Each structure stands twice: as C-alpha cells, then as structure tokens.
Amino acid sequence: MNILMITQNDPAGMAIAFTNAINRYTEHSCRLITTETRYNFDYEKDIHLPDIKEDGFDEIRDLLSKADIIHFHLLADEHMELGPVRIKEFVKDKMLIHHHHGHPHFRANPEYYREKYKKLGRKVLVSTPDLLRLIPEAVWQPNIVPVYDLLYLPVPHESKKHDRCIIAHSPTRKELKNTQEIIEVYEIIQGKIPHKIKLDIIENTPHRECLRRKQQCDVFFDHMQGYFGVSSLEALSQGKPVIAGLDEWNIGWIKEVTGTDELPWIIARHVEKLYAALELLTNSYNERTRCGQLSRQFMETCWREDQVIDRLLAIYMKL
C-alpha cells in the first residue's frame, strides 16, 4: 500500500514517527506532508509545505494520485489546499482516515466532528483513550516511540549515584500540566534534603535536546490530568520512574490494549500522592532503579514500534 499522511503541524512528532515506523517495519510505503510549524520542537520532516519550490508540487500531486490511503492528522481533511494543489481532486476511490490528537477545537466541539464523520462514513482514530469519551465511535491508536533509538534508551549518568536526584517535567502548556503543583511539592522536599534534588522543567526546547535532558533525569513527572502523554512513553522507554495521574478509564484501556495488568506508571491523582511518590523516589536509589527497570521492560514488551504499527495496519486493512 501507498500511505500518505497529511497534517498542519506534527502533533508531538507522531506523524513522522508513524511514517518512519511503517517504512521501517512493513513492506508498505508511507510519506508525510506537513503544512506549518507550531512551537519550536524541530521534529524531523518529510515534505514540509513552506520549504517547497514551485516544481516540488508535482511530487505532491504524484503522491496524492498514487496513495491508497490518505491519513489525516489533527483537523486536516480533503478540503485543505497544499499550495496550488487541492486534495479534494485526488480522493475519489481512496480510503480516508482521520486521526485526532486533542486539538482544542476538537475538544471544544466533539459533536461537530462526530456528525461530520458519521455523514461521511469515515474511520476515526484518537491518540489517547481519554478522547474516546468525546468520540466513542473512534478507535484508540496508541502513540509510538522508537524504543531502540539512542535517545530513547536508558543511559548511566552521574546523578544515578546516591547524592543527587533530578526530577524532570516537560510541559508544552504549563497551565494544563500541573507545573505549579510539581514546583510546590519539589520546594517542600528540597527544603528537607537541600542539594540532593533538582527540578528540571524542560520547555521551548528542540525535541532531541528535550530527550537528552530527560535521559539525564532520575524521575519524570508527566501531569495529573487523568490521561498520559507522549512524554510519559518517552520517559518509560528511557527507563525512568514516571509519575502521572492516570484515571481508571485510561488505566482500563491501557490494560485492555497491552494485555497486561502490570502498568509501570506511579499513580498520583492529587498533590498528596505526588508528594508521597516524590519523597519515596528521591530518598531511595533502589526504588528508583526498580521502577525504572519496570518502565523499560513494559515498553520493550508491550509498546514496541512493530506492535503499535501492527495495530494501525489492522485498522487500515478494515477500511
């Protein structure tokens, strides 16, 4: 099959991650077209519309013509124009699929999108289980991380020793990711054991640099919003203890899709639990090591690229 992914910006780098994994692990061909850049994360690109010269649109026309599946991410659809190229002119007899990643407009107007896809008879994917509450007809397609790439591997570093514990947190939007809460809890613990712990808040940073800094941390805090992000998966792959406030809905879906009841996240749904988890982890090198090993084992066993891509291909085959 020829698969063409199209999105405005690349959500958490997932569009290029899926593109690379399809090309790496399957006999199918996948290309990606992005039309804009949001934030400054510097994700890898394939065909990026602002970089295209006039003669480059012939390649876009060729990809659209030959595509068997057009996989739209975020709010992209066939009414988009790629420079002088109108996607709608190429969609006849092709399989179209929509993949939502929690865009604010989608979260605010789920009924609009439900009605739209119902009328069109389109398959819909969501990137995290919490979005199934907004569009129950969708299918959860787990996000993907290349667990064997260098920046996603556990690495030894100096702070692994007993004298220092680095806590990392990488919020895209601090007001949505409990950043103030992690700062407050950190300051309380730091007051008890000064110089032993450090908080590294990673923001406005290119993705590769963000991954490097996360590799050097000892504990990672995602957020307490009930769901989990790509940040969780990256840190789990790096063998970090990961604290997140997963709710029962998300926990149930993860167990169902992975087939295991043993999840590696350290659950903290409120500040008191966050404090207890951080106090234990910052004071116990052995506990950090134990939790980190469970994190890496879970990703290698339950969340490898080939497993995630098999699930996506099974969805494609049913279109």
Short mmCIF file of C-alpha atoms in Angstrom, two decimals:
data_model
loop_
_atom_site.label_atom_id
_atom_site.label_comp_id
_atom_site.label_asym_id
_atom_site.label_seq_id
_atom_site.Cartn_x
_atom_site.Cartn_y
_atom_site.Cartn_z
CA MET A 1 0.00 0.00 0.00
CA ASN A 2 0.93 3.60 -0.52
CA ILE A 3 0.03 5.66 2.55
CA LEU A 4 0.10 9.44 2.62
CA MET A 5 -0.17 11.28 5.93
CA ILE A 6 -1.22 14.93 5.92
CA THR A 7 -1.30 17.33 8.86
CA GLN A 8 -0.95 21.02 9.61
CA ASN A 9 1.71 20.76 12.33
CA ASP A 10 3.08 17.44 13.51
CA PRO A 11 1.37 16.59 16.83
CA ALA A 12 4.12 15.64 19.31
CA GLY A 13 6.13 14.32 16.37
CA MET A 14 3.75 11.40 15.99
CA ALA A 15 3.06 11.79 12.28
CA ILE A 16 6.74 11.43 11.37
CA ALA A 17 7.13 8.66 13.96
CA PHE A 18 4.33 6.64 12.34
CA THR A 19 5.72 7.38 8.89
CA ASN A 20 9.19 6.15 9.82
CA ALA A 21 7.89 3.07 11.60
CA ILE A 22 5.70 2.00 8.67
CA ASN A 23 8.68 2.31 6.35
CA ARG A 24 10.97 0.56 8.83
CA TYR A 25 8.84 -2.41 9.82
CA THR A 26 6.50 -3.10 6.90
CA GLU A 27 6.55 -3.59 3.16
CA HIS A 28 4.27 -0.58 2.72
CA SER A 29 5.33 2.93 1.73
CA CYS A 30 4.44 5.99 3.78
CA ARG A 31 5.09 9.69 3.20
CA LEU A 32 4.19 12.74 5.28
CA ILE A 33 3.16 16.25 4.26
CA THR A 34 3.15 18.99 6.91
CA THR A 35 1.88 22.49 6.20
CA GLU A 36 3.04 24.56 9.20
CA THR A 37 5.22 24.57 12.29
CA ARG A 38 3.94 25.23 15.80
CA TYR A 39 6.26 25.54 18.77
CA ASN A 40 9.99 25.10 18.16
CA PHE A 41 10.45 21.38 18.71
CA ASP A 42 12.27 20.80 15.41
CA TYR A 43 10.76 17.40 14.64
CA GLU A 44 12.08 15.58 11.62
CA LYS A 45 10.19 16.46 8.44
CA ASP A 46 9.46 14.72 5.17
CA ILE A 47 7.67 17.13 2.83
CA HIS A 48 7.14 20.49 4.55
CA LEU A 49 4.97 22.86 2.53
CA PRO A 50 6.82 26.11 3.37
CA ASP A 51 10.02 24.56 2.01
CA ILE A 52 8.52 23.50 -1.33
CA LYS A 53 9.60 25.24 -4.52
CA GLU A 54 7.14 25.57 -7.39
CA ASP A 55 8.27 22.39 -9.18
CA GLY A 56 8.04 20.45 -5.92
CA PHE A 57 4.25 20.42 -6.09
CA ASP A 58 4.50 17.83 -8.86
CA GLU A 59 5.74 15.37 -6.23
CA ILE A 60 2.75 16.18 -4.02
CA ARG A 61 0.38 15.59 -6.94
CA ASP A 62 2.10 12.29 -7.66
CA LEU A 63 1.85 11.15 -4.02
CA LEU A 64 -1.83 12.06 -3.87
CA SER A 65 -2.51 10.25 -7.14
CA LYS A 66 -0.76 7.05 -6.07
CA ALA A 67 -1.95 6.96 -2.45
CA ASP A 68 -4.18 4.07 -1.44
CA ILE A 69 -4.80 5.59 1.99
CA ILE A 70 -4.79 9.24 2.99
CA HIS A 71 -4.32 9.53 6.74
CA PHE A 72 -5.29 12.97 8.07
CA HIS A 73 -4.00 14.14 11.45
CA LEU A 74 -5.47 16.85 13.70
CA LEU A 75 -8.06 18.93 11.80
CA ALA A 76 -6.74 18.22 8.30
CA ASP A 77 -9.19 16.98 5.69
CA GLU A 78 -9.72 16.82 1.94
CA HIS A 79 -10.77 20.48 1.76
CA MET A 80 -7.24 21.62 2.50
CA GLU A 81 -5.14 23.13 -0.24
CA LEU A 82 -1.47 22.29 -0.45
CA GLY A 83 -0.27 25.38 -2.24
CA PRO A 84 -1.84 25.14 -5.70
CA VAL A 85 -2.86 21.51 -5.11
CA ARG A 86 -6.42 20.75 -4.00
CA ILE A 87 -6.58 17.50 -2.07
CA LYS A 88 -10.26 17.00 -2.90
CA GLU A 89 -9.43 16.45 -6.57
CA PHE A 90 -7.48 13.29 -5.66
CA VAL A 91 -9.64 11.49 -3.08
CA LYS A 92 -12.01 9.55 -5.34
CA ASP A 93 -11.79 5.79 -4.67
CA LYS A 94 -9.22 6.29 -1.92
CA MET A 95 -9.50 5.24 1.71
CA LEU A 96 -9.56 8.23 4.06
CA ILE A 97 -8.97 8.16 7.79
CA HIS A 98 -8.94 10.88 10.46
CA HIS A 99 -6.62 10.84 13.47
CA HIS A 100 -7.30 13.22 16.38
CA HIS A 101 -4.68 14.24 18.93
CA GLY A 102 -6.65 16.51 21.26
CA HIS A 103 -6.68 19.78 19.31
CA PRO A 104 -8.53 22.46 21.34
CA HIS A 105 -11.18 22.91 18.61
CA PHE A 106 -11.87 19.18 18.58
CA ARG A 107 -12.10 19.06 22.38
CA ALA A 108 -14.48 22.03 22.40
CA ASN A 109 -16.69 20.79 19.55
CA PRO A 110 -16.73 16.97 19.56
CA GLU A 111 -20.34 16.74 18.35
CA TYR A 112 -19.46 18.72 15.24
CA TYR A 113 -16.79 16.18 14.34
CA ARG A 114 -18.93 13.17 15.29
CA GLU A 115 -21.67 14.36 12.96
CA LYS A 116 -19.19 15.16 10.19
CA TYR A 117 -17.59 11.71 10.21
CA LYS A 118 -20.94 9.96 10.58
CA LYS A 119 -22.24 11.65 7.42
CA LEU A 120 -19.04 10.83 5.54
CA GLY A 121 -18.80 7.27 6.87
CA ARG A 122 -15.18 7.86 7.89
CA LYS A 123 -12.98 5.87 10.24
CA VAL A 124 -11.66 7.92 13.16
CA LEU A 125 -8.63 7.31 15.37
CA VAL A 126 -7.69 9.01 18.63
CA SER A 127 -4.23 9.24 20.12
CA THR A 128 -5.16 8.72 23.79
CA PRO A 129 -8.06 6.87 25.47
CA ASP A 130 -9.48 9.98 27.13
CA LEU A 131 -10.53 11.24 23.68
CA LEU A 132 -12.86 8.24 23.33
CA ARG A 133 -15.11 10.00 25.81
CA LEU A 134 -15.57 12.73 23.19
CA ILE A 135 -15.97 10.47 20.17
CA PRO A 136 -16.98 6.93 21.25
CA GLU A 137 -17.14 5.71 17.64
CA ALA A 138 -13.39 6.16 17.28
CA VAL A 139 -10.62 3.61 17.76
CA TRP A 140 -7.70 4.23 20.07
CA GLN A 141 -4.44 4.05 18.14
CA PRO A 142 -1.61 4.26 20.71
CA ASN A 143 1.14 6.75 20.12
CA ILE A 144 4.52 5.44 19.12
CA VAL A 145 8.09 5.85 20.33
CA PRO A 146 11.17 4.28 18.70
CA VAL A 147 12.25 2.43 21.85
CA TYR A 148 15.55 1.21 20.33
CA ASP A 149 16.73 4.59 19.03
CA LEU A 150 19.63 6.00 21.03
CA LEU A 151 17.76 8.89 22.63
CA TYR A 152 15.06 6.55 23.90
CA LEU A 153 17.42 4.13 25.62
CA PRO A 154 18.35 4.10 29.32
CA VAL A 155 21.80 5.56 29.91
CA PRO A 156 24.01 5.67 33.01
CA HIS A 157 24.89 9.10 34.37
CA GLU A 158 26.40 10.70 37.43
CA SER A 159 23.15 11.57 39.17
CA LYS A 160 22.37 7.86 39.41
CA LYS A 161 24.61 7.91 42.45
CA HIS A 162 23.04 8.43 45.87
CA ASP A 163 23.97 12.11 46.18
CA ARG A 164 21.70 13.62 43.52
CA CYS A 165 18.20 13.02 42.13
CA ILE A 166 16.99 15.01 39.13
CA ILE A 167 13.25 15.35 38.58
CA ALA A 168 12.23 16.31 35.04
CA HIS A 169 8.98 17.76 33.72
CA SER A 170 8.42 18.83 30.09
CA PRO A 171 5.13 20.71 29.74
CA THR A 172 4.05 22.13 26.41
CA ARG A 173 1.46 24.26 28.22
CA LYS A 174 2.27 24.66 31.90
CA GLU A 175 -1.25 25.66 32.90
CA LEU A 176 -2.55 22.28 31.71
CA LYS A 177 0.18 20.02 33.08
CA ASN A 178 0.22 20.69 36.85
CA THR A 179 3.53 22.53 36.62
CA GLN A 180 2.76 24.74 39.61
CA GLU A 181 1.97 21.67 41.72
CA ILE A 182 5.25 19.92 40.91
CA ILE A 183 7.16 23.11 41.73
CA GLU A 184 5.43 23.44 45.10
CA VAL A 185 5.99 19.79 46.05
CA TYR A 186 9.61 19.97 44.92
CA GLU A 187 10.26 23.04 47.06
CA ILE A 188 8.88 21.30 50.15
CA ILE A 189 11.05 18.21 49.63
CA GLN A 190 14.09 20.27 48.62
CA GLY A 191 13.78 22.16 51.89
CA LYS A 192 14.17 18.89 53.77
CA ILE A 193 17.07 17.50 51.75
CA PRO A 194 18.83 20.50 50.16
CA HIS A 195 21.37 19.88 47.40
CA LYS A 196 20.14 16.29 46.96
CA ILE A 197 17.41 17.01 44.43
CA LYS A 198 16.99 19.25 41.40
CA LEU A 199 13.93 20.09 39.29
CA ASP A 200 14.48 20.42 35.54
CA ILE A 201 11.49 21.99 33.78
CA ILE A 202 12.04 21.49 30.07
CA GLU A 203 10.14 23.88 27.81
CA ASN A 204 10.57 25.66 24.49
CA THR A 205 13.31 23.17 23.67
CA PRO A 206 14.01 21.22 20.46
CA HIS A 207 12.80 17.67 20.83
CA ARG A 208 16.18 15.99 20.63
CA GLU A 209 17.56 18.25 23.35
CA CYS A 210 14.49 17.56 25.45
CA LEU A 211 15.13 13.82 25.13
CA ARG A 212 18.78 14.27 26.10
CA ARG A 213 17.81 16.16 29.25
CA LYS A 214 15.21 13.56 30.12
CA GLN A 215 17.84 10.85 29.75
CA GLN A 216 19.85 12.60 32.45
CA CYS A 217 16.99 12.73 34.94
CA ASP A 218 16.12 10.15 37.60
CA VAL A 219 12.37 10.70 37.92
CA PHE A 220 9.89 12.05 35.39
CA PHE A 221 6.60 13.80 36.15
CA ASP A 222 4.02 13.94 33.35
CA HIS A 223 0.86 15.54 34.83
CA MET A 224 -2.23 14.72 36.90
CA GLN A 225 -4.93 15.30 34.29
CA GLY A 226 -6.13 11.68 34.14
CA TYR A 227 -4.61 10.75 30.80
CA PHE A 228 -0.99 10.34 29.69
CA GLY A 229 1.11 11.95 27.01
CA VAL A 230 3.94 11.07 24.66
CA SER A 231 6.22 12.47 27.38
CA SER A 232 5.24 9.53 29.59
CA LEU A 233 6.06 6.99 26.90
CA GLU A 234 9.42 8.60 26.13
CA ALA A 235 10.48 8.56 29.79
CA LEU A 236 9.25 5.00 30.29
CA SER A 237 11.33 3.95 27.29
CA GLN A 238 14.36 5.67 28.84
CA GLY A 239 13.88 3.57 31.95
CA LYS A 240 12.65 6.33 34.25
CA PRO A 241 10.14 6.10 37.09
CA VAL A 242 7.19 8.05 35.67
CA ILE A 243 4.59 9.76 37.85
CA ALA A 244 1.21 10.53 36.27
CA GLY A 245 -2.35 10.89 37.47
CA LEU A 246 -3.94 8.22 35.31
CA ASP A 247 -7.64 7.71 35.99
CA GLU A 248 -9.46 4.38 35.90
CA TRP A 249 -10.74 4.96 32.36
CA ASN A 250 -7.24 5.33 30.94
CA ILE A 251 -5.83 2.53 33.09
CA GLY A 252 -8.54 0.19 31.84
CA TRP A 253 -7.89 0.98 28.20
CA ILE A 254 -4.13 0.57 28.57
CA LYS A 255 -4.59 -2.82 30.20
CA GLU A 256 -7.01 -3.94 27.50
CA VAL A 257 -4.83 -2.90 24.57
CA THR A 258 -1.50 -4.07 26.02
CA GLY A 259 -2.87 -7.26 27.53
CA THR A 260 -1.15 -6.74 30.87
CA ASP A 261 -2.37 -5.70 34.30
CA GLU A 262 1.12 -4.62 35.38
CA LEU A 263 1.45 -0.97 34.38
CA PRO A 264 4.65 0.93 35.23
CA TRP A 265 3.21 4.38 35.93
CA ILE A 266 3.36 5.61 39.53
CA ILE A 267 -0.15 6.92 40.00
CA ALA A 268 -0.65 10.32 41.63
CA ARG A 269 -4.04 11.90 41.07
CA HIS A 270 -3.63 14.69 43.62
CA VAL A 271 -0.90 16.68 45.36
CA GLU A 272 -0.70 14.46 48.45
CA LYS A 273 0.01 11.39 46.30
CA LEU A 274 2.50 13.35 44.24
CA TYR A 275 4.35 14.38 47.40
CA ALA A 276 4.40 10.80 48.73
CA ALA A 277 5.69 9.41 45.42
CA LEU A 278 8.42 12.03 45.05
CA GLU A 279 9.53 11.73 48.66
CA LEU A 280 9.92 7.96 48.31
CA LEU A 281 11.74 8.15 44.97
CA THR A 282 14.09 10.98 45.89
CA ASN A 283 15.14 9.18 49.06
CA SER A 284 15.56 5.68 47.61
CA TYR A 285 18.02 4.91 44.84
CA ASN A 286 16.88 1.28 44.93
CA GLU A 287 13.24 2.25 44.43
CA ARG A 288 14.15 4.48 41.51
CA THR A 289 16.12 1.63 39.98
CA ARG A 290 13.30 -0.86 40.48
CA CYS A 291 10.67 1.40 38.98
CA GLY A 292 12.92 2.38 36.08
CA GLN A 293 13.53 -1.25 35.17
CA LEU A 294 9.77 -1.90 35.14
CA SER A 295 9.31 1.13 32.87
CA ARG A 296 11.79 -0.09 30.28
CA GLN A 297 10.54 -3.66 30.46
CA PHE A 298 6.96 -2.53 29.84
CA MET A 299 7.91 -0.56 26.74
CA GLU A 300 10.02 -3.39 25.30
CA THR A 301 7.30 -5.94 25.98
CA CYS A 302 4.08 -4.05 25.33
CA TRP A 303 4.77 -0.87 23.34
CA ARG A 304 7.38 -1.60 20.68
CA GLU A 305 7.07 0.14 17.32
CA ASP A 306 6.24 -3.07 15.49
CA GLN A 307 3.38 -3.81 17.91
CA VAL A 308 1.91 -0.34 17.57
CA ILE A 309 2.22 -0.42 13.78
CA ASP A 310 0.57 -3.86 13.60
CA ARG A 311 -2.45 -2.32 15.29
CA LEU A 312 -2.53 0.55 12.80
CA LEU A 313 -2.18 -1.79 9.81
CA ALA A 314 -5.03 -3.93 11.10
CA ILE A 315 -7.20 -0.78 11.09
CA TYR A 316 -6.07 0.08 7.55
CA MET A 317 -6.98 -3.40 6.32
CA LYS A 318 -10.56 -2.91 7.52
CA LEU A 319 -11.11 0.38 5.69
#
